[in-house]
Amino acid sequence: MNSVKELLLAGPSTGLSGLARPTYSPGQLLEDEDLTAAVDYTRNLTRLLFRSLFGCGVICGLKVEGKPICKGQKLSVQIKRGLGLDCGGNPIEVPRDLTLEFDPGCDPFPKSIWVVACHTCQPCRSRETACSHDDDATCVKTRLQDGYKIKLYPGSAVPPPGVCYCGGGEVDDCGCGCGGDCGECILIARLDLILVDGASQLKDAPTDVSMVRQIRPAMAQPCPPQKKQDAAAVDAAQAVAPERTTAA
């Protein structure tokens, strides 16, 4: 039987990843760190897979529409419910439709506005940690609730730092290559403001999504020509088969 001998390497060739999961055994005394480690492992694994497979961007929904209100003195921003992923693999879920108002006050309207959705996390569900009524009670948060925050930024050549977007239609690598300036926010729209009366009155606010990174279309790649031909041949063969059976 032939055997393949492993080549010797100079320097270390093994290492550890950033994932660690707890193990349990009978009679083991568990502490809060052991239970938290089990939750952290699942969460970190999910975030790692999400950001590596899909990158950051909009999965579905999060449609934005801008309308002038108050005779063009204010801007109404309507955002449809939807789901996105930030660069860390955290879900950004907006569970219901939103309507926001932007009032420039005494300042003129900007020429455009970036609409950004960000992932947030808030501790909640306080509970006392005292073992008995005689002990000094200490309140701790027992839950972490994921949330979102919608932000508006005045327009510029590119979105603000820390915001995930698709740059100029180029093929990006926002999976393992994501990071750096990319943080917990994603671009969901740009509103190009059409102004009159010296930028003091808003006439219209059309939506531009050309720089929004869409995750679902990237997953639904079109079939190559050969696959389309093979599928057409299978359909044709299946269509002929019943005719042959009837003739027999």
PDB file of C-alpha atoms in Angstrom:
ATOM      1  CA  MET A   1       0.000   0.000   0.000  1.00  0.00           C
ATOM      2  CA  ASN A   2       1.434   3.332  -1.017  1.00  0.00           C
ATOM      3  CA  SER A   3       1.729   5.990   1.689  1.00  0.00           C
ATOM      4  CA  VAL A   4       2.266   9.699   1.366  1.00  0.00           C
ATOM      5  CA  LYS A   5       4.793  11.221   3.714  1.00  0.00           C
ATOM      6  CA  GLU A   6       3.961  14.617   5.133  1.00  0.00           C
ATOM      7  CA  LEU A   7       6.410  17.374   4.313  1.00  0.00           C
ATOM      8  CA  LEU A   8       8.195  19.043   7.196  1.00  0.00           C
ATOM      9  CA  LEU A   9       7.450  22.729   7.699  1.00  0.00           C
ATOM     10  CA  ALA A  10       9.603  25.398   9.279  1.00  0.00           C
ATOM     11  CA  GLY A  11       7.760  27.406  11.913  1.00  0.00           C
ATOM     12  CA  PRO A  12       4.404  26.867  13.626  1.00  0.00           C
ATOM     13  CA  SER A  13       1.664  25.376  11.455  1.00  0.00           C
ATOM     14  CA  THR A  14      -1.124  25.087  14.028  1.00  0.00           C
ATOM     15  CA  GLY A  15      -3.123  27.626  15.967  1.00  0.00           C
ATOM     16  CA  LEU A  16      -6.451  28.448  17.582  1.00  0.00           C
ATOM     17  CA  SER A  17      -9.499  30.193  16.165  1.00  0.00           C
ATOM     18  CA  GLY A  18     -11.592  32.786  17.935  1.00  0.00           C
ATOM     19  CA  LEU A  19     -14.328  30.252  18.787  1.00  0.00           C
ATOM     20  CA  ALA A  20     -14.406  28.391  22.116  1.00  0.00           C
ATOM     21  CA  ARG A  21     -17.253  26.272  23.499  1.00  0.00           C
ATOM     22  CA  PRO A  22     -17.671  24.875  27.018  1.00  0.00           C
ATOM     23  CA  THR A  23     -17.786  21.199  27.905  1.00  0.00           C
ATOM     24  CA  TYR A  24     -19.698  19.727  30.840  1.00  0.00           C
ATOM     25  CA  SER A  25     -19.226  16.614  32.955  1.00  0.00           C
ATOM     26  CA  PRO A  26     -21.204  14.926  35.770  1.00  0.00           C
ATOM     27  CA  GLY A  27     -20.696  16.567  39.152  1.00  0.00           C
ATOM     28  CA  GLN A  28     -19.204  19.715  37.677  1.00  0.00           C
ATOM     29  CA  LEU A  29     -20.051  22.949  39.485  1.00  0.00           C
ATOM     30  CA  LEU A  30     -21.275  25.401  36.871  1.00  0.00           C
ATOM     31  CA  GLU A  31     -20.785  29.131  37.139  1.00  0.00           C
ATOM     32  CA  ASP A  32     -22.370  31.959  35.196  1.00  0.00           C
ATOM     33  CA  GLU A  33     -19.326  32.137  32.912  1.00  0.00           C
ATOM     34  CA  ASP A  34     -19.875  28.522  31.808  1.00  0.00           C
ATOM     35  CA  LEU A  35     -23.480  29.144  30.769  1.00  0.00           C
ATOM     36  CA  THR A  36     -22.619  32.458  29.114  1.00  0.00           C
ATOM     37  CA  ALA A  37     -19.811  30.779  27.163  1.00  0.00           C
ATOM     38  CA  ALA A  38     -22.315  28.380  25.577  1.00  0.00           C
ATOM     39  CA  VAL A  39     -24.482  31.278  24.404  1.00  0.00           C
ATOM     40  CA  ASP A  40     -21.462  33.267  23.202  1.00  0.00           C
ATOM     41  CA  TYR A  41     -20.180  30.326  21.151  1.00  0.00           C
ATOM     42  CA  THR A  42     -23.463  29.967  19.254  1.00  0.00           C
ATOM     43  CA  ARG A  43     -23.764  33.720  18.730  1.00  0.00           C
ATOM     44  CA  ASN A  44     -20.153  34.177  17.611  1.00  0.00           C
ATOM     45  CA  LEU A  45     -20.405  31.213  15.235  1.00  0.00           C
ATOM     46  CA  THR A  46     -23.606  32.592  13.696  1.00  0.00           C
ATOM     47  CA  ARG A  47     -22.091  36.066  13.280  1.00  0.00           C
ATOM     48  CA  LEU A  48     -18.941  34.594  11.734  1.00  0.00           C
ATOM     49  CA  LEU A  49     -20.926  32.592   9.171  1.00  0.00           C
ATOM     50  CA  PHE A  50     -23.288  35.455   8.358  1.00  0.00           C
ATOM     51  CA  ARG A  51     -20.573  38.017   7.698  1.00  0.00           C
ATOM     52  CA  SER A  52     -18.388  35.514   5.807  1.00  0.00           C
ATOM     53  CA  LEU A  53     -21.165  34.085   3.610  1.00  0.00           C
ATOM     54  CA  PHE A  54     -23.274  37.187   3.004  1.00  0.00           C
ATOM     55  CA  GLY A  55     -21.269  40.221   4.073  1.00  0.00           C
ATOM     56  CA  CYS A  56     -23.132  43.350   5.082  1.00  0.00           C
ATOM     57  CA  GLY A  57     -26.127  45.052   3.501  1.00  0.00           C
ATOM     58  CA  VAL A  58     -29.897  44.847   3.038  1.00  0.00           C
ATOM     59  CA  ILE A  59     -31.505  41.388   2.956  1.00  0.00           C
ATOM     60  CA  CYS A  60     -35.108  42.453   2.370  1.00  0.00           C
ATOM     61  CA  GLY A  61     -37.360  45.436   2.848  1.00  0.00           C
ATOM     62  CA  LEU A  62     -35.994  48.696   4.317  1.00  0.00           C
ATOM     63  CA  LYS A  63     -37.404  50.680   1.406  1.00  0.00           C
ATOM     64  CA  VAL A  64     -37.141  54.450   1.887  1.00  0.00           C
ATOM     65  CA  GLU A  65     -39.377  57.204   0.540  1.00  0.00           C
ATOM     66  CA  GLY A  66     -38.989  60.933   1.134  1.00  0.00           C
ATOM     67  CA  LYS A  67     -41.812  63.458   0.855  1.00  0.00           C
ATOM     68  CA  PRO A  68     -41.965  67.215   1.493  1.00  0.00           C
ATOM     69  CA  ILE A  69     -44.413  68.256   4.203  1.00  0.00           C
ATOM     70  CA  CYS A  70     -45.443  71.528   5.840  1.00  0.00           C
ATOM     71  CA  LYS A  71     -45.362  73.316   2.461  1.00  0.00           C
ATOM     72  CA  GLY A  72     -41.826  72.133   1.782  1.00  0.00           C
ATOM     73  CA  GLN A  73     -40.419  73.284   5.114  1.00  0.00           C
ATOM     74  CA  LYS A  74     -39.852  69.742   6.439  1.00  0.00           C
ATOM     75  CA  LEU A  75     -38.961  66.324   5.062  1.00  0.00           C
ATOM     76  CA  SER A  76     -40.935  63.174   5.890  1.00  0.00           C
ATOM     77  CA  VAL A  77     -38.860  59.968   5.655  1.00  0.00           C
ATOM     78  CA  GLN A  78     -40.881  56.749   5.440  1.00  0.00           C
ATOM     79  CA  ILE A  79     -39.016  53.461   6.018  1.00  0.00           C
ATOM     80  CA  LYS A  80     -40.585  50.058   5.377  1.00  0.00           C
ATOM     81  CA  ARG A  81     -39.933  47.208   7.758  1.00  0.00           C
ATOM     82  CA  GLY A  82     -37.112  44.887   6.762  1.00  0.00           C
ATOM     83  CA  LEU A  83     -33.877  43.141   7.653  1.00  0.00           C
ATOM     84  CA  GLY A  84     -30.190  43.764   7.103  1.00  0.00           C
ATOM     85  CA  LEU A  85     -26.773  42.621   8.332  1.00  0.00           C
ATOM     86  CA  ASP A  86     -23.980  44.815   9.629  1.00  0.00           C
ATOM     87  CA  CYS A  87     -20.296  44.065   9.084  1.00  0.00           C
ATOM     88  CA  GLY A  88     -20.096  42.064  12.309  1.00  0.00           C
ATOM     89  CA  GLY A  89     -22.838  39.682  11.194  1.00  0.00           C
ATOM     90  CA  ASN A  90     -25.406  41.254  13.547  1.00  0.00           C
ATOM     91  CA  PRO A  91     -29.009  41.395  12.292  1.00  0.00           C
ATOM     92  CA  ILE A  92     -30.583  44.817  11.880  1.00  0.00           C
ATOM     93  CA  GLU A  93     -34.320  44.179  12.108  1.00  0.00           C
ATOM     94  CA  VAL A  94     -36.845  46.972  11.714  1.00  0.00           C
ATOM     95  CA  PRO A  95     -40.045  45.114  12.703  1.00  0.00           C
ATOM     96  CA  ARG A  96     -42.548  47.785  11.640  1.00  0.00           C
ATOM     97  CA  ASP A  97     -42.881  50.699   9.231  1.00  0.00           C
ATOM     98  CA  LEU A  98     -41.468  54.017  10.425  1.00  0.00           C
ATOM     99  CA  THR A  99     -42.171  57.645   9.602  1.00  0.00           C
ATOM    100  CA  LEU A 100     -39.540  60.183  10.626  1.00  0.00           C
ATOM    101  CA  GLU A 101     -39.417  63.957  10.188  1.00  0.00           C
ATOM    102  CA  PHE A 102     -36.399  66.104   9.404  1.00  0.00           C
ATOM    103  CA  ASP A 103     -36.679  69.814  10.154  1.00  0.00           C
ATOM    104  CA  PRO A 104     -33.674  71.908   9.065  1.00  0.00           C
ATOM    105  CA  GLY A 105     -34.925  74.812  11.137  1.00  0.00           C
ATOM    106  CA  CYS A 106     -33.211  78.032  10.161  1.00  0.00           C
ATOM    107  CA  ASP A 107     -30.535  76.188   8.149  1.00  0.00           C
ATOM    108  CA  PRO A 108     -30.940  75.420   4.430  1.00  0.00           C
ATOM    109  CA  PHE A 109     -31.680  71.881   3.282  1.00  0.00           C
ATOM    110  CA  PRO A 110     -28.642  69.806   2.251  1.00  0.00           C
ATOM    111  CA  LYS A 111     -28.464  68.725  -1.384  1.00  0.00           C
ATOM    112  CA  SER A 112     -28.845  65.074  -0.388  1.00  0.00           C
ATOM    113  CA  ILE A 113     -29.289  62.935   2.723  1.00  0.00           C
ATOM    114  CA  TRP A 114     -27.840  59.514   3.544  1.00  0.00           C
ATOM    115  CA  VAL A 115     -30.333  57.227   5.337  1.00  0.00           C
ATOM    116  CA  VAL A 116     -28.523  54.703   7.519  1.00  0.00           C
ATOM    117  CA  ALA A 117     -29.704  51.791   9.701  1.00  0.00           C
ATOM    118  CA  CYS A 118     -27.554  50.662  12.630  1.00  0.00           C
ATOM    119  CA  HIS A 119     -27.531  47.667  14.960  1.00  0.00           C
ATOM    120  CA  THR A 120     -27.920  48.377  18.675  1.00  0.00           C
ATOM    121  CA  CYS A 121     -27.906  46.208  21.780  1.00  0.00           C
ATOM    122  CA  GLN A 122     -29.534  47.200  25.073  1.00  0.00           C
ATOM    123  CA  PRO A 123     -29.333  45.410  28.450  1.00  0.00           C
ATOM    124  CA  CYS A 124     -32.705  44.815  30.070  1.00  0.00           C
ATOM    125  CA  ARG A 125     -34.650  42.612  32.566  1.00  0.00           C
ATOM    126  CA  SER A 126     -33.133  43.660  35.909  1.00  0.00           C
ATOM    127  CA  ARG A 127     -32.975  41.070  38.668  1.00  0.00           C
ATOM    128  CA  GLU A 128     -31.639  41.013  42.216  1.00  0.00           C
ATOM    129  CA  THR A 129     -28.704  38.718  42.932  1.00  0.00           C
ATOM    130  CA  ALA A 130     -29.100  38.470  46.716  1.00  0.00           C
ATOM    131  CA  CYS A 131     -29.461  34.925  48.065  1.00  0.00           C
ATOM    132  CA  SER A 132     -31.680  36.000  50.987  1.00  0.00           C
ATOM    133  CA  HIS A 133     -33.456  39.081  52.303  1.00  0.00           C
ATOM    134  CA  ASP A 134     -30.613  39.670  54.793  1.00  0.00           C
ATOM    135  CA  ASP A 135     -27.988  40.047  52.046  1.00  0.00           C
ATOM    136  CA  ASP A 136     -27.274  43.308  50.273  1.00  0.00           C
ATOM    137  CA  ALA A 137     -29.212  43.144  47.031  1.00  0.00           C
ATOM    138  CA  THR A 138     -27.479  43.939  43.754  1.00  0.00           C
ATOM    139  CA  CYS A 139     -29.441  44.453  40.546  1.00  0.00           C
ATOM    140  CA  VAL A 140     -28.016  43.084  37.303  1.00  0.00           C
ATOM    141  CA  LYS A 141     -29.320  42.989  33.741  1.00  0.00           C
ATOM    142  CA  THR A 142     -30.265  39.464  32.664  1.00  0.00           C
ATOM    143  CA  ARG A 143     -31.057  40.038  28.962  1.00  0.00           C
ATOM    144  CA  LEU A 144     -29.530  41.719  25.937  1.00  0.00           C
ATOM    145  CA  GLN A 145     -32.154  43.023  23.508  1.00  0.00           C
ATOM    146  CA  ASP A 146     -31.116  43.607  19.897  1.00  0.00           C
ATOM    147  CA  GLY A 147     -32.434  46.797  18.352  1.00  0.00           C
ATOM    148  CA  TYR A 148     -31.946  49.334  15.597  1.00  0.00           C
ATOM    149  CA  LYS A 149     -31.375  53.047  15.110  1.00  0.00           C
ATOM    150  CA  ILE A 150     -32.072  55.081  11.980  1.00  0.00           C
ATOM    151  CA  LYS A 151     -29.659  57.931  11.306  1.00  0.00           C
ATOM    152  CA  LEU A 152     -29.648  60.744   8.754  1.00  0.00           C
ATOM    153  CA  TYR A 153     -26.450  62.353   7.481  1.00  0.00           C
ATOM    154  CA  PRO A 154     -25.974  65.289   5.106  1.00  0.00           C
ATOM    155  CA  GLY A 155     -24.918  64.143   1.642  1.00  0.00           C
ATOM    156  CA  SER A 156     -21.306  63.977   0.495  1.00  0.00           C
ATOM    157  CA  ALA A 157     -19.311  62.013  -2.079  1.00  0.00           C
ATOM    158  CA  VAL A 158     -19.487  58.800  -0.017  1.00  0.00           C
ATOM    159  CA  PRO A 159     -21.440  57.721   3.077  1.00  0.00           C
ATOM    160  CA  PRO A 160     -19.977  58.492   6.522  1.00  0.00           C
ATOM    161  CA  PRO A 161     -17.183  56.282   7.933  1.00  0.00           C
ATOM    162  CA  GLY A 162     -18.347  53.051   9.519  1.00  0.00           C
ATOM    163  CA  VAL A 163     -21.271  52.605   7.099  1.00  0.00           C
ATOM    164  CA  CYS A 164     -21.487  49.560   4.797  1.00  0.00           C
ATOM    165  CA  TYR A 165     -22.255  50.457   1.190  1.00  0.00           C
ATOM    166  CA  CYS A 166     -21.507  49.309  -2.343  1.00  0.00           C
ATOM    167  CA  GLY A 167     -18.778  51.500  -3.778  1.00  0.00           C
ATOM    168  CA  GLY A 168     -19.209  52.540  -7.378  1.00  0.00           C
ATOM    169  CA  GLY A 169     -20.609  49.232  -8.620  1.00  0.00           C
ATOM    170  CA  GLU A 170     -17.292  47.413  -8.135  1.00  0.00           C
ATOM    171  CA  VAL A 171     -17.193  43.774  -7.069  1.00  0.00           C
ATOM    172  CA  ASP A 172     -16.596  43.927  -3.333  1.00  0.00           C
ATOM    173  CA  ASP A 173     -15.400  41.386  -0.798  1.00  0.00           C
ATOM    174  CA  CYS A 174     -17.512  42.306   2.175  1.00  0.00           C
ATOM    175  CA  GLY A 175     -17.285  38.860   3.711  1.00  0.00           C
ATOM    176  CA  CYS A 176     -13.968  37.911   5.223  1.00  0.00           C
ATOM    177  CA  GLY A 177     -12.582  41.200   3.903  1.00  0.00           C
ATOM    178  CA  CYS A 178     -15.183  43.231   5.736  1.00  0.00           C
ATOM    179  CA  GLY A 179     -13.987  45.259   8.667  1.00  0.00           C
ATOM    180  CA  GLY A 180     -11.710  48.247   8.998  1.00  0.00           C
ATOM    181  CA  ASP A 181     -13.945  51.312   8.815  1.00  0.00           C
ATOM    182  CA  CYS A 182     -17.075  49.191   8.395  1.00  0.00           C
ATOM    183  CA  GLY A 183     -19.023  49.065  11.656  1.00  0.00           C
ATOM    184  CA  GLU A 184     -22.572  48.464  12.873  1.00  0.00           C
ATOM    185  CA  CYS A 185     -24.386  50.581  10.260  1.00  0.00           C
ATOM    186  CA  ILE A 186     -25.530  49.948   6.688  1.00  0.00           C
ATOM    187  CA  LEU A 187     -26.688  52.330   3.993  1.00  0.00           C
ATOM    188  CA  ILE A 188     -30.360  51.875   3.036  1.00  0.00           C
ATOM    189  CA  ALA A 189     -30.916  54.883   0.759  1.00  0.00           C
ATOM    190  CA  ARG A 190     -29.841  58.316  -0.384  1.00  0.00           C
ATOM    191  CA  LEU A 191     -32.438  61.036  -0.806  1.00  0.00           C
ATOM    192  CA  ASP A 192     -31.597  63.606  -3.489  1.00  0.00           C
ATOM    193  CA  LEU A 193     -33.396  66.769  -2.497  1.00  0.00           C
ATOM    194  CA  ILE A 194     -34.894  69.006  -5.181  1.00  0.00           C
ATOM    195  CA  LEU A 195     -35.001  72.519  -3.742  1.00  0.00           C
ATOM    196  CA  VAL A 196     -36.537  75.838  -4.749  1.00  0.00           C
ATOM    197  CA  ASP A 197     -36.452  79.387  -3.386  1.00  0.00           C
ATOM    198  CA  GLY A 198     -32.740  79.361  -2.635  1.00  0.00           C
ATOM    199  CA  ALA A 199     -32.633  75.944  -0.923  1.00  0.00           C
ATOM    200  CA  SER A 200     -35.219  77.048   1.658  1.00  0.00           C
ATOM    201  CA  GLN A 201     -38.142  75.014   0.295  1.00  0.00           C
ATOM    202  CA  LEU A 202     -38.278  71.335  -0.595  1.00  0.00           C
ATOM    203  CA  LYS A 203     -40.052  70.318  -3.793  1.00  0.00           C
ATOM    204  CA  ASP A 204     -39.274  66.596  -4.035  1.00  0.00           C
ATOM    205  CA  ALA A 205     -36.958  63.924  -2.580  1.00  0.00           C
ATOM    206  CA  PRO A 206     -36.401  61.006  -4.988  1.00  0.00           C
ATOM    207  CA  THR A 207     -34.698  57.889  -3.634  1.00  0.00           C
ATOM    208  CA  ASP A 208     -31.360  56.573  -4.923  1.00  0.00           C
ATOM    209  CA  VAL A 209     -30.307  53.015  -3.943  1.00  0.00           C
ATOM    210  CA  SER A 210     -27.404  52.610  -6.387  1.00  0.00           C
ATOM    211  CA  MET A 211     -24.869  52.505  -3.535  1.00  0.00           C
ATOM    212  CA  VAL A 212     -26.936  50.229  -1.261  1.00  0.00           C
ATOM    213  CA  ARG A 213     -25.394  46.784  -0.921  1.00  0.00           C
ATOM    214  CA  GLN A 214     -28.141  44.214  -1.555  1.00  0.00           C
ATOM    215  CA  ILE A 215     -27.487  40.728  -0.133  1.00  0.00           C
ATOM    216  CA  ARG A 216     -30.334  38.706  -1.678  1.00  0.00           C
ATOM    217  CA  PRO A 217     -29.611  39.568  -5.369  1.00  0.00           C
ATOM    218  CA  ALA A 218     -25.978  38.602  -4.797  1.00  0.00           C
ATOM    219  CA  MET A 219     -27.120  35.151  -3.625  1.00  0.00           C
ATOM    220  CA  ALA A 220     -29.565  34.637  -6.513  1.00  0.00           C
ATOM    221  CA  GLN A 221     -26.999  34.516  -9.303  1.00  0.00           C
ATOM    222  CA  PRO A 222     -28.342  33.860 -12.834  1.00  0.00           C
ATOM    223  CA  CYS A 223     -27.849  30.390 -14.228  1.00  0.00           C
ATOM    224  CA  PRO A 224     -24.925  29.943 -16.656  1.00  0.00           C
ATOM    225  CA  PRO A 225     -25.966  29.311 -20.287  1.00  0.00           C
ATOM    226  CA  GLN A 226     -24.995  25.625 -20.120  1.00  0.00           C
ATOM    227  CA  LYS A 227     -27.199  25.038 -17.084  1.00  0.00           C
ATOM    228  CA  LYS A 228     -30.101  26.730 -18.846  1.00  0.00           C
ATOM    229  CA  GLN A 229     -29.587  24.459 -21.890  1.00  0.00           C
ATOM    230  CA  ASP A 230     -29.433  21.356 -19.684  1.00  0.00           C
ATOM    231  CA  ALA A 231     -32.625  22.389 -17.882  1.00  0.00           C
ATOM    232  CA  ALA A 232     -34.380  22.997 -21.212  1.00  0.00           C
ATOM    233  CA  ALA A 233     -33.316  19.557 -22.443  1.00  0.00           C
ATOM    234  CA  VAL A 234     -34.702  17.892 -19.306  1.00  0.00           C
ATOM    235  CA  ASP A 235     -38.005  19.751 -19.675  1.00  0.00           C
ATOM    236  CA  ALA A 236     -38.250  18.673 -23.321  1.00  0.00           C
ATOM    237  CA  ALA A 237     -37.568  15.030 -22.445  1.00  0.00           C
ATOM    238  CA  GLN A 238     -40.213  15.089 -19.714  1.00  0.00           C
ATOM    239  CA  ALA A 239     -42.720  16.592 -22.137  1.00  0.00           C
ATOM    240  CA  VAL A 240     -42.110  13.821 -24.720  1.00  0.00           C
ATOM    241  CA  ALA A 241     -42.311  10.956 -22.211  1.00  0.00           C
ATOM    242  CA  PRO A 242     -46.117  11.168 -21.599  1.00  0.00           C
ATOM    243  CA  GLU A 243     -46.743  11.220 -25.359  1.00  0.00           C
ATOM    244  CA  ARG A 244     -44.792   7.969 -25.818  1.00  0.00           C
ATOM    245  CA  THR A 245     -46.677   6.352 -22.920  1.00  0.00           C
ATOM    246  CA  THR A 246     -50.050   7.320 -24.453  1.00  0.00           C
ATOM    247  CA  ALA A 247     -49.055   6.036 -27.905  1.00  0.00           C
ATOM    248  CA  ALA A 248     -48.033   2.662 -26.440  1.00  0.00           C
TER     249      ALA A 248
END
